[in-house]
Amino acid sequence: MRTETAASRSTRSEHEQHRRSWYWYDWANSAFVTTVGTVLFAPYLTTVAKEAACPGQDSDAACHVDLHVIPAAADLPSAVWQVGLALTLLGLAALVLTVVQMIRNRPTVLPTAVPLAVAGAGGLLLVLTAPLDPGSVASYTVTLSTIISAVLLVFVGAIADRTPRPARLLGGFAWAGAVAASLLFFLRGENWRFGSVMMILATIALGSSLVVYDAILCRIASPDERDDVSSRGWALGYLGGGLLLAINLVIVSKPDLVGVDKGMAVRISMLSAGLWWGLFTVIPVRGLWNLRGGEIARVEEPSAGVVRGSYAQLGHTFRDLRTYPHTLMFLLAYLFFNDGIQTVISSSSLYGAEELKFAQEQLIALILLVQFVAFGGALLFGRFARRFGAWRTILGSLVAWSGIVIAAFFVPEKAFIPFVALGVLIGIVLGGSQALSRSLFSQLVPKSREAEFFAFYQAMERGTSWFGTLLFGLVHQLTDSYRPAIVALIIFFVLGFVLLRKVDVRQGIVDAGNEVPAVV
C-alpha cells in the first residue's frame, strides 16, 4: 500500500510539472492569434494588395483592378478558373460522401486519394488563375488556409498519435509557424503573394501544433482536473495575447515613439508576435520532453511506418466514429455554436464601426478589454464547471451568447457605454465556453487516439468557420443593415444548444472507455 501511495504521489507531482509547462503554449501562440490574425494582418495585406493593383492610389480609396497569383493568368479565358472551381467543389463533395460511407462502414466507390487529388488539382488551378479583388485578398487567404487545414489536420492527428515523443512534434509545428509568422516582417511594397503564403503556412502550423497540444491534455490531467487545467491554459493565453497586443497597438498607433513609419511599425509588431510564439514554445517543449506517447493500437503489421500506418489508422477511425455517437453529436453541436462565437468576435469591430459609428481607437480599446476580461472569464467558468459540470456550464454560456446578440441589436448608435458592457459580457463567456469545450471533448475521445479526435475538433473549427460570416454577409446584403445580421447569428447558438442537449456526456465517456469524473 505504501508503494502504491508513493507511486501515486510521484505521478501527481510529475503531472503537475507537466501542466505548469503545458499552460505556456497557450501563452505562446495567442500572441500570433491576436496581434497578427485578429488585428494587423488583414488590413495591412489589403494595403499591400491595393498598392500592387493600383500603384500610387490612396489606400483608403476603392481599387477595382484585379490581381492574379500568376500575372499571365490575366490573359486566360474565365472558363479556366471556373473549371478549377467546379473541380474543387466536385472533389470536396466526393470527399465528404466518401468519409460518410466510411463512417457508416460501407464500401466506398472511390479510394480517398481520388477525391483528394481532384479537389487539390481543382483548387490549385483556381488559386493560380482566378481574378482576385485587392480588398478580398486577405479574406481569400484566410479561407484557403482554413480549408487546407481542415483536410491536413486529420492526417496530422493520425501521425501525432503514433509519435513516441509528442513534445518534439509540438515544437516542430510551433517553430515552423513562428518562422513563417516572423517572415511577415518582409511583407512590404507590392509583395502580397509572399504575405499570403506565409500566413497560410503559419495558420496550418498553428492548427497542427494545437492538435498535438490539445491531445496532451488527456495525458497530464485526470478527468476531474481537465476543466480546471484547460481553463487555466486559456486564461494564460488571453493574458499573454492581450499583453503583447497592448504593446504593439501603442507602437502602431504612435510609430514616432520608436522612430519608424506606420508600415514599419506593423511589420515590427508581426515580427514580435512570431518571435514571442517561438521563444515561449521552448517552455512547454522542454517541460514536456519526457512525456511519452500513448500505447497505440496498431491496425496493421508492426513494420508499418509512421505515415503509412497513420493513413491506415485514419481509415479505421472514420469507420469507428459511428461507435461514438455522443462524441459525434458533440462535434456537430460544436460546429454550430463555435461558428457563432467566431463570427461574433470577427464581426464585432465591423458592427461597431459601420452600424454604431465608433472610432477606431474606441474599438481597439474594446478589443484589449475583451482580451483581459476573458482571462478572468476562463478562470470563473472553470470554477462553475467544478460545481455544475462542463456540459451544463457550456449550455449556460450559449444562453448568454444568445442574449448578447439580441442585446447588440438594441444598442443605440454612438452609445459606447452599453457597447462596452456587451464587450465585458463577451469577455466573460468567451474564454470559458472555449476552454470548457476543449476539456469536455477530451472526456469523449478514446485513449491513445486523442490527437486523431482532436484533429477532427480542430478541423470542425477551421473548416466550417465561414458559415457564420456567410450568413452575416447575406443578411446585411438583403437588409442593408448590420442589426438584423448580428441578431441572425442567434440561430447558431440555438442549434448548438439543442444539439448539445442531446449529448449524453456520461454515456459518451463510458463509450470512449474513460473514467467518469465526479461532476459531469
Tab-separated table of N, CA, C and O in Angstrom, residues 73 90 201 253 304 355 389 458 488:
chain	number	residue	atom	x	y	z
A	73	ALA	N	-2.025	34.835	-66.025
A	73	ALA	CA	-3.386	34.285	-65.992
A	73	ALA	C	-4.432	35.343	-66.337
A	73	ALA	O	-5.573	34.997	-66.665
A	90	LEU	N	-16.476	19.649	-56.773
A	90	LEU	CA	-16.765	18.239	-57.044
A	90	LEU	C	-15.910	17.334	-56.171
A	90	LEU	O	-16.407	16.361	-55.575
A	201	LEU	N	0.989	29.231	-44.320
A	201	LEU	CA	1.891	28.292	-43.651
A	201	LEU	C	1.806	28.424	-42.132
A	201	LEU	O	1.778	27.425	-41.408
A	253	SER	N	-0.031	52.728	-33.208
A	253	SER	CA	-0.755	53.990	-33.083
A	253	SER	C	0.190	55.185	-32.997
A	253	SER	O	-0.135	56.277	-33.471
A	304	ALA	N	4.849	-1.317	-40.285
A	304	ALA	CA	4.312	-0.134	-40.966
A	304	ALA	C	4.964	1.123	-40.423
A	304	ALA	O	5.112	1.282	-39.223
A	355	GLU	N	-22.154	50.265	-38.055
A	355	GLU	CA	-23.531	50.421	-37.603
A	355	GLU	C	-23.653	51.396	-36.432
A	355	GLU	O	-24.580	52.195	-36.361
A	389	GLY	N	-20.468	21.125	-13.589
A	389	GLY	CA	-20.082	20.283	-14.713
A	389	GLY	C	-19.901	21.118	-15.975
A	389	GLY	O	-20.585	22.134	-16.173
A	458	GLN	N	-10.340	20.313	-34.295
A	458	GLN	CA	-9.750	21.489	-34.926
A	458	GLN	C	-10.262	21.675	-36.349
A	458	GLN	O	-10.462	22.809	-36.803
A	488	ALA	N	-29.161	37.640	-36.402
A	488	ALA	CA	-29.380	36.391	-37.122
A	488	ALA	C	-28.434	35.289	-36.635
A	488	ALA	O	-28.735	34.100	-36.786
